[in-house]
DNA sequence: TCAAACCTGGATATGTTTTGTCCAGTAAGG
DNA sequence: CCTTACTGGACAAAACATATCCAGGTTTGA
């Protein structure tokens, strides 16, 4: 059960975009974002497209174009980023094994209720999501050591 | 980020083993457990071995042998089962991308602290684990519709 | 005007993990 | 001593994550 590493990329990129916005350097081209952390450009672009489809970022085509946050960093949470990259599916997928084998003869209505396993898994994932939703991109930006933001802006604005 | 379906199998199997124990039918051979939910025997055996290595179950070789819970179902949590099947790794794996690209020149001590992303992810996974640890196999067994346990025991004890 | 710089989406390739099977070895019971 | 059972390792297929490429579009500024 490993999470896509695109989630880490996307989170860091969102922080960069927030800093760029603050410095008036938005939008930032994807090539520059990739260079900032030495990531494979073409693949990072895929993740950026996922962020765009989820409404977290918007992109400007053409020369002087690039990507920017679609709303203030304080209103983009880690949960949003994870959902955008990982997709909407829960980690735990029910396959209804309880209906097979010794229970194959039972009528379908015997299984109308999800069983305790599914319920507990669902609760646990909700707790996880709530925790992720408690941290925003602005929080992440604020918790980085002083001076790092200015350096990043300098790098993103460089020719 | 999909969870192994072996987790679902293992959870249900633990409930079965608990019922078997109550009925005095332990240990139960793996073939019987696989038949109970129509699972591929050889692959289920792999999951059972993982449960055994994690100390959740113990197995008895030889004729009249099989698998049984290694401790009372009330003291085996869903968290134990997930950890046994999924392994000890966190879902979110840090790859330290912040050290590359624009930060490649910085000394290593600048990155002694894990960044905010890693911290938030860690907190969220802890919340998930706490939630999973709140449900035991005995809880799951108790929440199944009446009569189901007796039917299961009948099936497991059958020739 | 038009070429350069930028994004989009789909096709494709490669590597890793999950899922599933098989077999040779070992242990216990009757 | 033969049947039933577990163990561990090797192996194959399928699914998924990672990565690259290309053939379109947009906008800007020379
Ligand atoms: S509901 Fe319970 S039984 Fe049905 S699939 Fe989910 S976990 Fe397995
Ligand atoms: S610590 Fe922060 S930067 Fe380093 S890898 Fe984990 S997330 Fe990425």
Tab-separated table of N, CA and C in Angstrom, chain A:
chain	number	residue	atom	x	y	z
A	1	UNK	N	0.820	-1.210	0.000
A	1	UNK	CA	0.000	0.000	0.000
A	1	UNK	C	0.854	1.261	0.000
A	2	UNK	N	1.531	1.467	-1.109
A	2	UNK	CA	2.419	2.632	-1.194
A	2	UNK	C	1.713	3.756	-1.922
A	3	UNK	N	1.885	4.986	-1.424
A	3	UNK	CA	1.283	6.150	-2.059
A	3	UNK	C	2.148	6.608	-3.236
A	4	UNK	N	1.504	7.085	-4.280
A	4	UNK	CA	2.246	7.630	-5.429
A	4	UNK	C	3.216	8.706	-4.972
A	5	UNK	N	4.408	8.699	-5.563
A	5	UNK	CA	5.315	9.760	-5.156
A	5	UNK	C	4.905	11.099	-5.763
A	6	UNK	N	4.013	11.045	-6.746
A	6	UNK	CA	3.467	12.280	-7.292
A	6	UNK	C	2.820	13.139	-6.217
A	7	UNK	N	2.349	12.520	-5.147
A	7	UNK	CA	1.746	13.293	-4.060
A	7	UNK	C	2.795	14.208	-3.427
A	8	UNK	N	3.960	13.668	-3.187
A	8	UNK	CA	5.014	14.507	-2.609
A	8	UNK	C	5.379	15.633	-3.577
A	9	UNK	N	5.544	15.296	-4.831
A	9	UNK	CA	5.869	16.325	-5.810
A	9	UNK	C	4.826	17.425	-5.805
A	10	UNK	N	3.558	16.999	-5.869
A	10	UNK	CA	2.475	17.967	-5.979
A	10	UNK	C	2.426	18.867	-4.751
A	11	UNK	N	2.633	18.304	-3.580
A	11	UNK	CA	2.588	19.109	-2.366
A	11	UNK	C	3.683	20.180	-2.402
A	12	UNK	N	4.889	19.748	-2.737
A	12	UNK	CA	5.986	20.712	-2.775
A	12	UNK	C	5.770	21.758	-3.870
A	13	UNK	N	5.243	21.317	-4.988
A	13	UNK	CA	4.988	22.254	-6.088
A	13	UNK	C	3.951	23.288	-5.671
A	14	UNK	N	2.934	22.855	-4.956
A	14	UNK	CA	1.916	23.810	-4.511
A	14	UNK	C	2.536	24.876	-3.604
A	15	UNK	N	3.438	24.450	-2.746
A	15	UNK	CA	4.113	25.427	-1.884
A	15	UNK	C	4.909	26.417	-2.741
A	16	UNK	N	5.615	25.891	-3.730
A	16	UNK	CA	6.369	26.772	-4.628
A	16	UNK	C	5.442	27.771	-5.318
A	17	UNK	N	4.303	27.260	-5.780
A	17	UNK	CA	3.373	28.146	-6.485
A	17	UNK	C	2.851	29.232	-5.548
A	18	UNK	N	2.652	28.865	-4.308
A	18	UNK	CA	2.205	29.851	-3.320
A	18	UNK	C	3.261	30.953	-3.157
A	19	UNK	N	4.504	30.539	-3.041
A	19	UNK	CA	5.572	31.526	-2.894
A	19	UNK	C	5.674	32.407	-4.145
A	20	UNK	N	5.532	31.773	-5.295
A	20	UNK	CA	5.618	32.536	-6.541
A	20	UNK	C	4.502	33.579	-6.602
A	21	UNK	N	3.326	33.168	-6.188
A	21	UNK	CA	2.177	34.072	-6.181
A	21	UNK	C	2.481	35.289	-5.300
A	22	UNK	N	2.987	34.985	-4.101
A	22	UNK	CA	3.327	36.072	-3.173
A	22	UNK	C	4.326	37.036	-3.787
A	23	UNK	N	5.266	36.485	-4.546
A	23	UNK	CA	6.292	37.334	-5.129
A	23	UNK	C	5.885	37.946	-6.451
A	24	UNK	N	4.648	37.689	-6.878
A	24	UNK	CA	4.195	38.253	-8.146
A	24	UNK	C	4.806	37.576	-9.357
A	25	UNK	N	5.296	36.366	-9.175
A	25	UNK	CA	5.946	35.687	-10.294
A	25	UNK	C	5.046	34.648	-10.966
A	26	UNK	N	3.786	34.596	-10.586
A	26	UNK	CA	2.885	33.607	-11.200
A	26	UNK	C	2.447	34.101	-12.574
A	27	UNK	N	2.134	33.208	-13.496
A	27	UNK	CA	2.277	31.752	-13.376
A	27	UNK	C	3.714	31.276	-13.616
A	28	UNK	N	3.974	30.057	-13.174
A	28	UNK	CA	5.306	29.475	-13.322
A	28	UNK	C	5.246	28.333	-14.333
A	29	UNK	N	6.117	28.319	-15.333
A	29	UNK	CA	6.111	27.203	-16.283
A	29	UNK	C	6.532	25.889	-15.635
A	30	UNK	N	5.979	24.800	-16.131
A	30	UNK	CA	6.233	23.477	-15.557
A	30	UNK	C	7.710	23.119	-15.613
A	31	UNK	N	8.396	23.540	-16.656
A	31	UNK	CA	9.826	23.229	-16.760
A	31	UNK	C	10.593	23.801	-15.575
A	32	UNK	N	10.183	24.993	-15.163
A	32	UNK	CA	10.867	25.650	-14.038
A	32	UNK	C	10.576	24.902	-12.741
A	33	UNK	N	9.346	24.496	-12.555
A	33	UNK	CA	8.969	23.743	-11.356
A	33	UNK	C	9.756	22.439	-11.292
A	34	UNK	N	9.880	21.786	-12.443
A	34	UNK	CA	10.615	20.524	-12.467
A	34	UNK	C	12.079	20.768	-12.118
A	35	UNK	N	12.632	21.848	-12.648
A	35	UNK	CA	14.041	22.161	-12.374
A	35	UNK	C	14.254	22.430	-10.887
A	36	UNK	N	13.260	23.020	-10.230
A	36	UNK	CA	13.411	23.402	-8.829
A	36	UNK	C	13.737	22.205	-7.951
A	37	UNK	N	13.190	21.038	-8.292
A	37	UNK	CA	13.465	19.847	-7.493
A	37	UNK	C	14.066	18.726	-8.331
A	38	UNK	N	14.498	19.081	-9.546
A	38	UNK	CA	15.170	18.106	-10.406
A	38	UNK	C	14.290	16.881	-10.668
A	39	UNK	N	13.059	17.143	-11.079
A	39	UNK	CA	12.115	16.069	-11.358
A	39	UNK	C	11.987	15.881	-12.869
A	40	UNK	N	11.609	14.674	-13.299
A	40	UNK	CA	11.383	14.461	-14.740
A	40	UNK	C	10.227	15.326	-15.222
A	41	UNK	N	10.516	16.256	-16.116
A	41	UNK	CA	9.527	17.253	-16.517
A	41	UNK	C	8.233	16.640	-17.031
A	42	UNK	N	8.356	15.721	-17.979
A	42	UNK	CA	7.153	15.198	-18.633
A	42	UNK	C	6.220	14.520	-17.640
A	43	UNK	N	6.815	13.871	-16.654
A	43	UNK	CA	5.975	13.165	-15.685
A	43	UNK	C	5.376	14.139	-14.674
A	44	UNK	N	6.153	15.136	-14.295
A	44	UNK	CA	5.588	16.147	-13.398
A	44	UNK	C	4.399	16.836	-14.066
A	45	UNK	N	4.514	17.073	-15.377
A	45	UNK	CA	3.412	17.697	-16.101
A	45	UNK	C	2.127	16.892	-15.926
A	46	UNK	N	2.269	15.568	-15.964
A	46	UNK	CA	1.085	14.723	-15.742
A	46	UNK	C	0.443	15.019	-14.390
A	47	UNK	N	1.254	15.152	-13.365
A	47	UNK	CA	0.705	15.419	-12.033
A	47	UNK	C	0.051	16.806	-12.002
A	48	UNK	N	0.685	17.749	-12.672
A	48	UNK	CA	0.105	19.093	-12.716
A	48	UNK	C	-1.253	19.067	-13.412
A	49	UNK	N	-1.358	18.251	-14.438
A	49	UNK	CA	-2.641	18.146	-15.126
A	49	UNK	C	-3.704	17.590	-14.177
A	50	UNK	N	-3.307	16.635	-13.349
A	50	UNK	CA	-4.256	16.091	-12.374
A	50	UNK	C	-4.686	17.174	-11.390
A	51	UNK	N	-3.736	17.991	-10.940
A	51	UNK	CA	-4.090	19.094	-10.045
A	51	UNK	C	-5.071	20.039	-10.732
A	52	UNK	N	-4.824	20.289	-12.009
A	52	UNK	CA	-5.709	21.177	-12.758
A	52	UNK	C	-7.117	20.606	-12.871
A	53	UNK	N	-7.209	19.317	-13.204
A	53	UNK	CA	-8.529	18.694	-13.326
A	53	UNK	C	-9.284	18.748	-12.008
A	54	UNK	N	-8.537	18.693	-10.892
A	54	UNK	CA	-9.176	18.738	-9.577
A	54	UNK	C	-9.511	20.171	-9.159
A	55	UNK	N	-9.143	21.125	-9.985
A	55	UNK	CA	-9.490	22.511	-9.679
A	55	UNK	C	-8.571	23.188	-8.688
A	56	UNK	N	-7.423	22.587	-8.407
A	56	UNK	CA	-6.501	23.195	-7.449
A	56	UNK	C	-5.603	24.233	-8.121
A	57	UNK	N	-5.280	23.963	-9.369
A	57	UNK	CA	-4.440	24.910	-10.107
A	57	UNK	C	-5.137	25.276	-11.410
A	58	UNK	N	-4.684	26.374	-11.998
A	58	UNK	CA	-5.134	26.684	-13.347
A	58	UNK	C	-3.902	27.014	-14.163
A	59	UNK	N	-3.996	26.799	-15.455
A	59	UNK	CA	-2.805	26.963	-16.277
A	59	UNK	C	-3.060	27.965	-17.381
A	60	UNK	N	-1.991	28.646	-17.728
A	60	UNK	CA	-2.058	29.681	-18.747
A	60	UNK	C	-1.198	29.223	-19.921
A	61	UNK	N	-1.790	29.005	-21.075
A	61	UNK	CA	-0.988	28.568	-22.216
A	61	UNK	C	-0.234	29.746	-22.831
A	62	UNK	N	0.667	29.396	-23.698
A	62	UNK	CA	1.372	30.434	-24.443
A	62	UNK	C	2.611	30.961	-23.756
A	63	UNK	N	3.335	31.749	-24.471
A	63	UNK	CA	4.541	32.358	-23.942
A	63	UNK	C	4.211	33.138	-22.674
A	64	UNK	N	5.077	33.173	-21.713
A	64	UNK	CA	4.811	33.798	-20.410
A	64	UNK	C	3.715	33.055	-19.665
A	65	UNK	N	3.358	31.861	-20.132
A	65	UNK	CA	2.321	31.097	-19.457
A	65	UNK	C	2.919	30.241	-18.358
A	66	UNK	N	2.091	29.341	-17.839
A	66	UNK	CA	2.545	28.458	-16.772
A	66	UNK	C	1.378	28.015	-15.920
A	67	UNK	N	1.683	27.692	-14.669
A	67	UNK	CA	0.674	27.172	-13.752
A	67	UNK	C	0.621	28.071	-12.527
A	68	UNK	N	-0.562	28.245	-11.974
A	68	UNK	CA	-0.725	29.001	-10.721
A	68	UNK	C	-1.792	28.334	-9.886
A	69	UNK	N	-1.800	28.660	-8.594
A	69	UNK	CA	-2.852	28.128	-7.729
A	69	UNK	C	-4.188	28.747	-8.117
A	70	UNK	N	-5.225	27.941	-8.062
A	70	UNK	CA	-6.538	28.429	-8.463
A	70	UNK	C	-7.258	29.136	-7.326
A	71	UNK	N	-6.773	28.960	-6.096
A	71	UNK	CA	-7.360	29.677	-4.960
A	71	UNK	C	-6.289	29.853	-3.893
A	72	UNK	N	-6.556	30.673	-2.888
A	72	UNK	CA	-5.518	30.967	-1.885
A	72	UNK	C	-4.976	29.684	-1.245
A	73	UNK	N	-3.683	29.693	-0.968
A	73	UNK	CA	-3.023	28.504	-0.417
A	73	UNK	C	-3.635	28.081	0.910
A	74	UNK	N	-4.231	29.015	1.620
A	74	UNK	CA	-4.841	28.676	2.906
A	74	UNK	C	-6.076	27.802	2.701
A	75	UNK	N	-6.624	27.810	1.502
A	75	UNK	CA	-7.824	27.010	1.259
A	75	UNK	C	-7.548	25.807	0.353
A	76	UNK	N	-6.276	25.425	0.275
A	76	UNK	CA	-5.929	24.159	-0.387
A	76	UNK	C	-5.273	23.275	0.666
A	77	UNK	N	-5.887	22.144	0.938
A	77	UNK	CA	-5.349	21.275	1.990
A	77	UNK	C	-4.570	20.114	1.380
A	78	UNK	N	-3.800	19.466	2.233
A	78	UNK	CA	-3.082	18.268	1.797
A	78	UNK	C	-4.075	17.217	1.308
A	79	UNK	N	-5.224	17.171	1.951
A	79	UNK	CA	-6.274	16.237	1.512
A	79	UNK	C	-6.638	16.483	0.061
A	80	UNK	N	-6.792	17.754	-0.315
A	80	UNK	CA	-7.110	18.092	-1.704
A	80	UNK	C	-6.036	17.560	-2.644
A	81	UNK	N	-4.796	17.743	-2.256
A	81	UNK	CA	-3.681	17.316	-3.112
A	81	UNK	C	-3.675	15.801	-3.245
A	82	UNK	N	-3.810	15.109	-2.126
A	82	UNK	CA	-3.812	13.650	-2.168
A	82	UNK	C	-4.965	13.145	-3.034
A	83	UNK	N	-6.145	13.716	-2.843
A	83	UNK	CA	-7.306	13.274	-3.623
A	83	UNK	C	-7.085	13.542	-5.109
A	84	UNK	N	-6.468	14.662	-5.428
A	84	UNK	CA	-6.242	15.009	-6.830
A	84	UNK	C	-5.299	14.018	-7.501
A	85	UNK	N	-4.253	13.625	-6.799
A	85	UNK	CA	-3.247	12.749	-7.408
A	85	UNK	C	-3.649	11.284	-7.322
A	86	UNK	N	-4.163	10.886	-6.173
A	86	UNK	CA	-4.445	9.462	-5.959
A	86	UNK	C	-5.798	9.031	-6.508
A	87	UNK	N	-6.639	9.991	-6.788
A	87	UNK	CA	-7.969	9.626	-7.249
A	87	UNK	C	-8.926	9.440	-6.090
A	88	UNK	N	-10.199	9.238	-6.386
A	88	UNK	CA	-11.234	9.251	-5.352
A	88	UNK	C	-11.401	7.927	-4.607
A	89	UNK	N	-10.779	6.850	-5.091
A	89	UNK	CA	-11.029	5.551	-4.477
A	89	UNK	C	-10.432	5.421	-3.084
A	90	UNK	N	-11.159	4.686	-2.231
A	90	UNK	CA	-10.622	4.348	-0.918
A	90	UNK	C	-9.479	3.349	-1.070
A	91	UNK	N	-8.590	3.343	-0.095
A	91	UNK	CA	-7.483	2.390	-0.130
A	91	UNK	C	-8.006	0.969	0.060
A	92	UNK	N	-8.986	0.831	0.931
A	92	UNK	CA	-9.555	-0.490	1.170
A	92	UNK	C	-10.723	-0.720	0.225
A	93	UNK	N	-10.591	-1.726	-0.625
A	93	UNK	CA	-11.649	-2.019	-1.578
A	93	UNK	C	-12.351	-3.311	-1.186
A	94	UNK	N	-13.662	-3.224	-0.983
A	94	UNK	CA	-14.446	-4.404	-0.651
A	94	UNK	C	-14.617	-5.278	-1.885
A	95	UNK	N	-14.411	-6.582	-1.714
A	95	UNK	CA	-14.684	-7.485	-2.828
A	95	UNK	C	-15.795	-8.469	-2.487
A	96	UNK	N	-16.426	-8.230	-1.332
A	96	UNK	CA	-17.591	-9.020	-0.936
A	96	UNK	C	-17.335	-10.517	-0.911
A	97	UNK	N	-16.202	-10.904	-0.368
A	97	UNK	CA	-15.909	-12.324	-0.293
A	97	UNK	C	-16.909	-13.053	0.594
A	98	UNK	N	-17.560	-12.325	1.497
A	98	UNK	CA	-18.482	-13.008	2.416
A	98	UNK	C	-19.643	-13.666	1.676
A	99	UNK	N	-19.891	-13.243	0.436
A	99	UNK	CA	-21.016	-13.839	-0.302
A	99	UNK	C	-20.664	-15.183	-0.919
A	100	UNK	N	-19.352	-15.462	-0.997
A	100	UNK	CA	-18.962	-16.685	-1.694
A	100	UNK	C	-18.793	-17.854	-0.731
A	101	UNK	N	-18.503	-18.994	-1.318
A	101	UNK	CA	-18.229	-20.174	-0.516
A	101	UNK	C	-19.419	-20.558	0.330
A	102	UNK	N	-19.214	-20.605	1.642
A	102	UNK	CA	-20.246	-21.156	2.513
A	102	UNK	C	-21.520	-20.315	2.536
A	103	UNK	N	-21.446	-19.064	2.078
A	103	UNK	CA	-22.628	-18.218	2.089
A	103	UNK	C	-23.253	-18.043	0.706
A	104	UNK	N	-22.788	-18.816	-0.257
A	104	UNK	CA	-23.227	-18.609	-1.640
A	104	UNK	C	-24.736	-18.780	-1.796
A	105	UNK	N	-25.352	-19.565	-0.914
A	105	UNK	CA	-26.778	-19.840	-1.050
A	105	UNK	C	-27.666	-18.725	-0.481
A	106	UNK	N	-27.066	-17.890	0.348
A	106	UNK	CA	-27.895	-16.880	1.021
A	106	UNK	C	-28.464	-15.866	0.027
A	107	UNK	N	-29.652	-15.351	0.308
A	107	UNK	CA	-30.224	-14.309	-0.558
A	107	UNK	C	-29.433	-13.006	-0.411
A	108	UNK	N	-29.486	-12.185	-1.444
A	108	UNK	CA	-28.683	-10.958	-1.481
A	108	UNK	C	-29.027	-10.020	-0.324
A	109	UNK	N	-30.267	-10.040	0.124
A	109	UNK	CA	-30.646	-9.071	1.164
A	109	UNK	C	-29.947	-9.349	2.493
A	110	UNK	N	-29.396	-10.568	2.651
A	110	UNK	CA	-28.634	-10.859	3.857
A	110	UNK	C	-27.373	-10.005	3.927
A	111	UNK	N	-26.982	-9.440	2.795
A	111	UNK	CA	-25.735	-8.675	2.763
A	111	UNK	C	-25.982	-7.210	2.457
A	112	UNK	N	-27.176	-6.756	2.748
A	112	UNK	CA	-27.510	-5.356	2.480
A	112	UNK	C	-26.588	-4.423	3.273
A	113	UNK	N	-26.329	-4.787	4.527
A	113	UNK	CA	-25.463	-3.973	5.368
A	113	UNK	C	-23.993	-4.291	5.091
A	114	UNK	N	-23.146	-3.271	4.980
A	114	UNK	CA	-21.713	-3.563	4.908
A	114	UNK	C	-21.271	-4.191	6.224
A	115	UNK	N	-20.326	-5.107	6.144
A	115	UNK	CA	-19.943	-5.798	7.369
A	115	UNK	C	-19.016	-4.938	8.228
A	116	UNK	N	-18.705	-5.421	9.419
A	116	UNK	CA	-17.896	-4.662	10.360
A	116	UNK	C	-16.523	-4.305	9.831
A	117	UNK	N	-15.921	-5.173	9.040
A	117	UNK	CA	-14.603	-4.892	8.482
A	117	UNK	C	-14.673	-3.628	7.631
A	118	UNK	N	-15.649	-3.614	6.726
A	118	UNK	CA	-15.778	-2.464	5.840
A	118	UNK	C	-16.032	-1.193	6.644
A	119	UNK	N	-16.860	-1.313	7.666
A	119	UNK	CA	-17.181	-0.141	8.473
A	119	UNK	C	-15.947	0.407	9.185
A	120	UNK	N	-15.195	-0.485	9.802
A	120	UNK	CA	-14.012	-0.040	10.542
A	120	UNK	C	-12.972	0.567	9.595
A	121	UNK	N	-12.799	-0.032	8.444
A	121	UNK	CA	-11.845	0.500	7.476
A	121	UNK	C	-12.267	1.895	7.013
A	122	UNK	N	-13.552	2.036	6.801
A	122	UNK	CA	-14.081	3.314	6.353
A	122	UNK	C	-13.834	4.391	7.419
A	123	UNK	N	-14.122	4.051	8.659
A	123	UNK	CA	-13.895	5.006	9.747
A	123	UNK	C	-12.435	5.430	9.805
A	124	UNK	N	-11.550	4.449	9.664
A	124	UNK	CA	-10.120	4.743	9.762
A	124	UNK	C	-9.685	5.668	8.628
A	125	UNK	N	-10.202	5.422	7.445
A	125	UNK	CA	-9.823	6.296	6.334
A	125	UNK	C	-10.375	7.704	6.522
A	126	UNK	N	-11.561	7.776	7.126
A	126	UNK	CA	-12.106	9.107	7.399
A	126	UNK	C	-11.207	9.862	8.369
A	127	UNK	N	-10.719	9.164	9.387
A	127	UNK	CA	-9.822	9.808	10.347
A	127	UNK	C	-8.572	10.319	9.634
A	128	UNK	N	-8.081	9.519	8.701
A	128	UNK	CA	-6.897	9.889	7.932
A	128	UNK	C	-7.186	11.143	7.103
A	129	UNK	N	-8.324	11.134	6.436
A	129	UNK	CA	-8.677	12.276	5.609
A	129	UNK	C	-8.863	13.536	6.438
A	130	UNK	N	-9.493	13.383	7.594
A	130	UNK	CA	-9.682	14.556	8.453
A	130	UNK	C	-8.329	15.147	8.846
A	131	UNK	N	-7.382	14.262	9.162
A	131	UNK	CA	-6.060	14.755	9.553
A	131	UNK	C	-5.391	15.481	8.390
A	132	UNK	N	-5.505	14.918	7.207
A	132	UNK	CA	-4.887	15.563	6.052
A	132	UNK	C	-5.542	16.910	5.753
A	133	UNK	N	-6.855	16.958	5.982
A	133	UNK	CA	-7.572	18.194	5.683
A	133	UNK	C	-7.230	19.300	6.676
A	134	UNK	N	-6.560	18.939	7.755
A	134	UNK	CA	-6.237	19.942	8.782
A	134	UNK	C	-4.985	20.736	8.446
A	135	UNK	N	-4.261	20.321	7.420
A	135	UNK	CA	-3.043	21.043	7.031
A	135	UNK	C	-3.223	21.649	5.646
A	136	UNK	N	-3.003	22.957	5.557
A	136	UNK	CA	-3.136	23.627	4.261
A	136	UNK	C	-1.761	23.891	3.656
A	137	UNK	N	-1.766	24.211	2.385
A	137	UNK	CA	-0.519	24.578	1.714
A	137	UNK	C	0.119	25.782	2.407
A	138	UNK	N	-0.703	26.714	2.851
A	138	UNK	CA	-0.173	27.888	3.559
A	138	UNK	C	0.525	27.460	4.849
A	139	UNK	N	-0.052	26.482	5.552
A	139	UNK	CA	0.610	25.967	6.759
A	139	UNK	C	1.981	25.413	6.420
A	140	UNK	N	2.040	24.624	5.350
A	140	UNK	CA	3.304	24.018	4.956
A	140	UNK	C	4.324	25.108	4.613
A	141	UNK	N	3.879	26.102	3.862
A	141	UNK	CA	4.791	27.188	3.493
A	141	UNK	C	5.290	27.896	4.748
A	142	UNK	N	4.384	28.093	5.711
A	142	UNK	CA	4.773	28.805	6.912
A	142	UNK	C	5.744	28.037	7.793
A	143	UNK	N	5.772	26.714	7.647
A	143	UNK	CA	6.619	25.921	8.540
A	143	UNK	C	8.012	25.658	7.968
A	144	UNK	N	8.311	26.222	6.822
A	144	UNK	CA	9.663	26.033	6.275
A	144	UNK	C	10.603	27.064	6.875
A	145	UNK	N	11.879	26.678	7.017
A	145	UNK	CA	12.853	27.571	7.627
A	145	UNK	C	12.904	28.933	6.923
A	146	UNK	N	13.171	29.964	7.690
A	146	UNK	CA	13.214	31.321	7.144
A	146	UNK	C	14.216	31.419	5.995
A	147	UNK	N	13.910	32.233	5.027
A	147	UNK	CA	14.831	32.464	3.929
A	147	UNK	C	14.644	31.509	2.772
A	148	UNK	N	14.072	30.317	3.076
A	148	UNK	CA	13.893	29.323	2.014
A	148	UNK	C	12.919	29.846	0.948
A	149	UNK	N	11.893	30.549	1.400
A	149	UNK	CA	10.889	31.059	0.466
A	149	UNK	C	11.507	32.066	-0.499
A	150	UNK	N	12.310	32.970	0.045
A	150	UNK	CA	12.932	33.988	-0.804
A	150	UNK	C	13.852	33.339	-1.829
A	151	UNK	N	14.606	32.339	-1.394
A	151	UNK	CA	15.488	31.624	-2.326
A	151	UNK	C	14.680	30.982	-3.446
A	152	UNK	N	13.559	30.385	-3.058
A	152	UNK	CA	12.727	29.720	-4.066
A	152	UNK	C	12.214	30.726	-5.083
A	153	UNK	N	11.732	31.867	-4.581
A	153	UNK	CA	11.241	32.894	-5.493
A	153	UNK	C	12.330	33.332	-6.450
A	154	UNK	N	13.517	33.506	-5.900
A	154	UNK	CA	14.645	33.908	-6.735
A	154	UNK	C	14.878	32.872	-7.845
A	155	UNK	N	14.816	31.611	-7.462
A	155	UNK	CA	15.060	30.564	-8.451
A	155	UNK	C	13.964	30.544	-9.519
A	156	UNK	N	12.715	30.661	-9.071
A	156	UNK	CA	11.614	30.564	-10.027
A	156	UNK	C	11.596	31.754	-10.989
A	157	UNK	N	12.016	32.896	-10.508
A	157	UNK	CA	11.977	34.098	-11.341
A	157	UNK	C	13.170	34.177	-12.281
A	158	UNK	N	14.208	33.415	-12.004
A	158	UNK	CA	15.436	33.486	-12.818
A	158	UNK	C	15.128	33.161	-14.272
A	159	UNK	N	15.882	33.693	-15.177
A	159	UNK	CA	15.660	33.474	-16.604
A	159	UNK	C	15.728	31.992	-16.928
